[in-house]
Tab-separated table of C-alpha atoms in Angstrom:
chain	number	residue	atom	x	y	z
A	1	MET	CA	-99.709	-36.530	127.728
A	2	HIS	CA	-100.049	-38.360	124.392
A	3	GLU	CA	-97.489	-37.798	121.649
A	4	LEU	CA	-98.630	-35.652	118.746
A	5	LYS	CA	-98.903	-37.459	115.407
A	6	ALA	CA	-96.415	-36.186	112.834
A	7	ILE	CA	-97.918	-34.135	110.011
A	8	ARG	CA	-96.723	-35.679	106.740
A	9	CYS	CA	-95.692	-32.921	104.316
A	10	LEU	CA	-95.023	-32.738	100.596
A	11	ILE	CA	-93.298	-29.826	98.840
A	12	VAL	CA	-94.261	-29.187	95.210
A	13	ASP	CA	-92.261	-26.452	93.463
A	14	ASP	CA	-90.282	-26.299	90.226
A	15	GLU	CA	-87.584	-24.039	91.758
A	16	PRO	CA	-84.909	-25.839	93.856
A	17	PRO	CA	-84.066	-22.740	95.986
A	18	ALA	CA	-87.744	-22.319	96.893
A	19	ARG	CA	-87.977	-26.003	97.887
A	20	GLU	CA	-84.837	-25.563	99.981
A	21	VAL	CA	-86.419	-22.733	101.988
A	22	ILE	CA	-89.580	-24.714	102.794
A	23	ARG	CA	-87.532	-27.847	103.509
A	24	ARG	CA	-85.431	-25.955	106.047
A	25	TYR	CA	-88.545	-24.567	107.725
A	26	VAL	CA	-90.225	-27.986	107.915
A	27	VAL	CA	-87.163	-29.465	109.623
A	28	GLU	CA	-87.308	-26.769	112.312
A	29	VAL	CA	-90.825	-27.766	113.386
A	30	PRO	CA	-90.778	-31.095	115.291
A	31	THR	CA	-94.389	-32.000	114.477
A	32	LEU	CA	-93.796	-31.752	110.722
A	33	GLN	CA	-92.367	-34.668	108.763
A	34	LEU	CA	-91.093	-34.091	105.232
A	35	VAL	CA	-92.120	-37.114	103.194
A	36	GLY	CA	-91.158	-35.924	99.740
A	37	GLU	CA	-90.443	-33.179	97.215
A	38	CYS	CA	-91.690	-32.851	93.646
A	39	ALA	CA	-90.538	-30.510	90.890
A	40	ASN	CA	-93.910	-30.396	89.118
A	41	ALA	CA	-97.573	-31.325	89.483
A	42	VAL	CA	-97.301	-34.492	87.398
A	43	GLN	CA	-94.696	-35.902	89.790
A	44	ALA	CA	-96.869	-34.845	92.711
A	45	LEU	CA	-99.896	-36.656	91.301
A	46	THR	CA	-97.911	-39.906	91.081
A	47	PHE	CA	-96.493	-39.343	94.567
A	48	LEU	CA	-99.957	-38.867	96.091
A	49	GLN	CA	-101.087	-42.155	94.572
A	50	GLN	CA	-98.326	-43.923	96.479
A	51	GLN	CA	-98.076	-42.001	99.759
A	52	THR	CA	-100.437	-40.600	102.383
A	53	ILE	CA	-99.905	-36.853	102.753
A	54	ASP	CA	-101.473	-34.508	105.303
A	55	LEU	CA	-100.200	-31.156	104.039
A	56	ILE	CA	-98.891	-29.881	100.692
A	57	PHE	CA	-96.806	-26.748	100.227
A	58	LEU	CA	-97.841	-26.089	96.632
A	59	ASP	CA	-96.354	-23.593	94.197
A	60	ILE	CA	-98.864	-22.055	91.784
A	61	ARG	CA	-96.847	-21.209	88.673
A	62	MET	CA	-95.242	-24.404	87.362
A	63	PRO	CA	-94.664	-25.894	83.902
A	64	GLN	CA	-97.061	-28.452	82.414
A	65	LEU	CA	-99.767	-28.001	85.052
A	66	ASP	CA	-100.051	-25.108	87.466
A	67	GLY	CA	-100.857	-25.542	91.145
A	68	THR	CA	-104.474	-24.371	91.010
A	69	ASN	CA	-105.439	-26.695	88.145
A	70	PHE	CA	-103.539	-29.537	89.792
A	71	LEU	CA	-105.507	-29.014	92.989
A	72	LYS	CA	-108.770	-29.110	91.024
A	73	THR	CA	-107.882	-32.616	89.750
A	74	LEU	CA	-107.720	-34.073	93.280
A	75	LYS	CA	-110.943	-35.645	94.574
A	76	ASN	CA	-109.949	-35.684	98.242
A	77	PRO	CA	-106.944	-33.377	98.497
A	78	PRO	CA	-104.920	-33.014	101.674
A	79	ARG	CA	-104.664	-29.583	103.246
A	80	VAL	CA	-102.838	-27.152	100.998
A	81	ILE	CA	-100.730	-24.053	101.636
A	82	PHE	CA	-100.003	-22.173	98.424
A	83	THR	CA	-96.537	-20.683	97.892
A	84	THR	CA	-96.007	-18.186	95.081
A	85	ALA	CA	-94.204	-15.010	94.087
A	86	TYR	CA	-97.358	-13.627	92.483
A	87	PRO	CA	-99.888	-12.033	94.876
A	88	GLU	CA	-102.531	-11.745	92.153
A	89	TYR	CA	-103.272	-15.464	92.600
A	90	ALA	CA	-104.369	-15.091	96.214
A	91	LEU	CA	-108.108	-14.799	95.498
A	92	GLU	CA	-108.210	-17.914	93.357
A	93	GLY	CA	-106.323	-19.804	96.053
A	94	TYR	CA	-108.847	-18.945	98.745
A	95	GLU	CA	-111.708	-19.887	96.423
A	96	LEU	CA	-110.165	-23.366	96.316
A	97	ASP	CA	-110.373	-23.484	100.120
A	98	VAL	CA	-106.642	-23.680	100.725
A	99	VAL	CA	-105.377	-23.210	104.279
A	100	ASP	CA	-103.200	-20.187	103.577
A	101	TYR	CA	-101.207	-18.320	100.969
A	102	LEU	CA	-97.474	-17.680	101.440
A	103	LEU	CA	-95.847	-15.000	99.322
A	104	LYS	CA	-92.265	-15.709	98.271
A	105	PRO	CA	-89.715	-15.169	99.616
A	106	VAL	CA	-91.377	-16.896	102.573
A	107	ARG	CA	-90.477	-15.763	106.097
A	108	PHE	CA	-90.289	-18.395	108.841
A	109	ASP	CA	-92.728	-16.610	111.151
A	110	ARG	CA	-95.272	-16.434	108.316
A	111	PHE	CA	-94.671	-20.119	107.520
A	112	LEU	CA	-95.258	-21.072	111.151
A	113	LYS	CA	-98.445	-19.025	111.277
A	114	ALA	CA	-99.791	-20.874	108.225
A	115	VAL	CA	-99.008	-24.284	109.719
A	116	ASN	CA	-100.587	-23.295	113.030
A	117	LYS	CA	-103.660	-22.194	111.105
A	118	ALA	CA	-103.882	-25.632	109.557
A	119	TYR	CA	-103.335	-27.864	112.566
A	120	ALA	CA	-102.454	-26.481	115.960
A	121	PRO	CA	-105.087	-26.158	118.689
A	122	ALA	CA	-105.418	-22.597	119.975
A	123	SER	CA	-104.099	-23.690	123.370
A	124	GLN	CA	-101.042	-25.452	121.971
A	125	PRO	CA	-99.496	-23.821	118.912
A	126	LEU	CA	-96.745	-25.589	117.068
A	127	ALA	CA	-93.275	-24.372	117.969
A	128	PRO	CA	-89.908	-24.652	116.282
A	129	MET	CA	-87.202	-26.800	117.821
A	130	PRO	CA	-85.094	-24.845	120.309
A	131	ALA	CA	-81.969	-23.762	118.503
A	132	PRO	CA	-78.511	-24.162	120.035
A	133	GLU	CA	-76.568	-21.045	120.877
A	134	THR	CA	-74.848	-19.602	117.835
A	135	THR	CA	-71.909	-17.340	117.240
A	136	LEU	CA	-72.303	-13.863	115.780
A	137	GLU	CA	-71.053	-15.133	112.425
A	138	GLU	CA	-73.567	-18.010	112.453
A	139	LYS	CA	-76.371	-15.606	113.297
A	140	ARG	CA	-75.317	-13.408	110.401
A	141	ASN	CA	-75.431	-16.402	108.065
A	142	GLU	CA	-79.032	-17.052	109.127
A	143	SER	CA	-80.060	-13.429	108.460
A	144	PHE	CA	-81.111	-13.600	104.853
A	145	VAL	CA	-84.089	-13.510	102.528
A	146	TYR	CA	-84.676	-14.749	98.990
A	147	PHE	CA	-85.762	-12.537	96.100
A	148	ARG	CA	-86.920	-13.765	92.724
A	149	ALA	CA	-84.702	-12.276	90.009
A	150	ASP	CA	-83.378	-13.510	86.652
A	151	ARG	CA	-85.790	-16.483	86.816
A	152	LYS	CA	-84.321	-17.821	90.067
A	153	MET	CA	-84.499	-17.205	93.814
A	154	GLN	CA	-81.450	-15.203	94.907
A	155	LYS	CA	-80.254	-15.145	98.513
A	156	VAL	CA	-79.576	-11.702	99.977
A	157	MET	CA	-77.915	-11.281	103.365
A	158	LEU	CA	-79.816	-8.704	105.411
A	159	PRO	CA	-76.628	-7.065	106.780
A	160	ASP	CA	-75.568	-6.413	103.157
A	161	ILE	CA	-78.663	-4.370	102.238
A	162	LEU	CA	-78.092	-0.611	101.948
A	163	TYR	CA	-81.522	0.529	100.799
A	164	ILE	CA	-84.559	-0.556	98.801
A	165	GLU	CA	-86.290	1.517	96.137
A	166	SER	CA	-89.725	1.013	94.578
A	167	MET	CA	-89.879	1.246	90.785
A	168	LYS	CA	-93.622	0.918	89.993
A	169	ASP	CA	-94.168	-2.850	89.633
A	170	TYR	CA	-90.573	-3.644	90.586
A	171	VAL	CA	-88.302	-3.169	93.584
A	172	LYS	CA	-84.568	-2.444	93.484
A	173	ILE	CA	-82.534	-3.891	96.360
A	174	VAL	CA	-79.181	-2.120	96.610
A	175	THR	CA	-76.591	-4.069	98.598
A	176	THR	CA	-72.882	-3.957	99.292
A	177	GLN	CA	-72.556	-6.829	96.794
A	178	GLY	CA	-74.565	-5.286	93.964
A	179	THR	CA	-78.141	-4.554	92.908
A	180	ILE	CA	-81.096	-6.927	92.479
A	181	ILE	CA	-84.347	-6.016	90.737
A	182	THR	CA	-87.417	-8.108	91.497
A	183	LYS	CA	-91.096	-7.910	90.586
A	184	GLN	CA	-92.582	-7.253	94.002
A	185	SER	CA	-94.204	-4.424	95.944
A	186	ILE	CA	-92.158	-2.424	98.428
A	187	THR	CA	-94.838	-3.088	101.056
A	188	SER	CA	-94.371	-6.856	100.739
A	189	VAL	CA	-90.601	-6.413	101.047
A	190	GLU	CA	-91.084	-4.208	104.111
A	191	SER	CA	-93.083	-6.978	105.804
A	192	MET	CA	-90.068	-9.288	105.453
A	193	LEU	CA	-87.697	-6.956	107.277
A	194	SER	CA	-87.095	-6.266	110.965
A	195	GLU	CA	-88.181	-2.858	112.250
A	196	LYS	CA	-85.027	-2.843	114.367
A	197	GLN	CA	-82.842	-2.986	111.268
A	198	PHE	CA	-84.801	-1.127	108.595
A	199	VAL	CA	-87.029	1.935	108.376
A	200	ARG	CA	-89.440	3.128	105.699
A	201	THR	CA	-88.506	6.729	104.912
A	202	HIS	CA	-90.727	7.342	101.893
A	203	ARG	CA	-93.442	5.543	99.989
A	204	SER	CA	-90.684	4.468	97.578
A	205	PHE	CA	-87.750	3.865	99.933
A	206	ILE	CA	-86.639	1.646	102.820
A	207	VAL	CA	-83.169	2.084	104.335
A	208	ALA	CA	-80.908	0.019	106.574
A	209	ILE	CA	-80.593	1.980	109.809
A	210	ASP	CA	-76.984	0.995	110.483
A	211	LYS	CA	-75.907	2.100	106.979
A	212	ILE	CA	-77.070	5.717	107.439
A	213	LYS	CA	-74.067	8.024	107.119
A	214	SER	CA	-75.866	11.330	107.785
A	215	PHE	CA	-79.347	12.841	107.617
A	216	THR	CA	-81.316	16.081	107.574
A	217	ASN	CA	-85.028	16.724	107.922
A	218	ASP	CA	-85.474	15.875	104.251
A	219	LEU	CA	-82.692	13.499	103.237
A	220	ILE	CA	-80.732	10.458	104.378
A	221	GLU	CA	-77.279	9.790	102.992
A	222	ILE	CA	-76.065	6.232	102.474
A	223	ASN	CA	-72.720	6.014	100.704
A	224	ALA	CA	-73.176	8.371	97.724
A	225	ALA	CA	-76.959	7.963	97.558
A	226	GLU	CA	-79.387	10.552	98.902
A	227	ILE	CA	-82.674	9.000	100.078
A	228	PRO	CA	-85.683	11.314	100.512
A	229	ILE	CA	-87.687	11.445	103.739
A	230	GLY	CA	-91.384	11.761	102.868
A	231	LYS	CA	-93.670	14.094	104.782
A	232	LEU	CA	-95.844	11.219	106.012
A	233	TYR	CA	-92.792	9.379	107.362
A	234	ARG	CA	-90.737	12.330	108.668
A	235	ASN	CA	-91.869	12.373	112.292
A	236	GLY	CA	-91.356	8.648	112.775
A	237	VAL	CA	-87.992	8.621	111.004
A	238	LEU	CA	-86.576	11.611	112.869
A	239	LYS	CA	-87.841	10.265	116.200
A	240	LEU	CA	-86.116	6.940	115.506
A	241	LEU	CA	-82.827	8.517	114.404
A	242	THR	CA	-82.614	11.114	117.162
């Protein structure tokens, strides 16, 4: 069996925490090789003139030159996976024939799916490196997501989340450490969470199952907060809890 050629990757994003997430994911996939990181499109343009790149993880909203206009300047661009916190850019990304579109904060399974879409044969999908056994504390430290708030990506530990509330165009994440408000839909947040740990109780609420103190047919109590159970969600919620 011949050895697979490494896929040379470049990360282009003006936010260091966002680059850190993608960098960590790239390292976990043995067929990916991280060649470089750039904080803006101008740096990336210079980098591409000096290095051969197979795949770019490209942020859309950046200073000086955004990702879509940067991509339009390339005559023979490598394959591109867009990364952004703004879902309204998805259509424009697909019109530019990018491989995929990852919504921040990016989950590893979604990242892997995008890379498989770009390169892996159907019979041999890319796989992450087998991880060594970890302690419970180490596993807890790996259980986190990033949310964009106050113009930066903030890490939130999943075991710290109490509940999540939709506020029109924003979402409030209430944790044991405080509250974070981010511009994101509750549906996109729900897709980032494990069904074993969280349950949607209402069109505007998601709760952490292990933080539920008590419940009735209509309400769930978490600390001092009373979370409604919507009619459309009641049967599923009560079946799960009972």
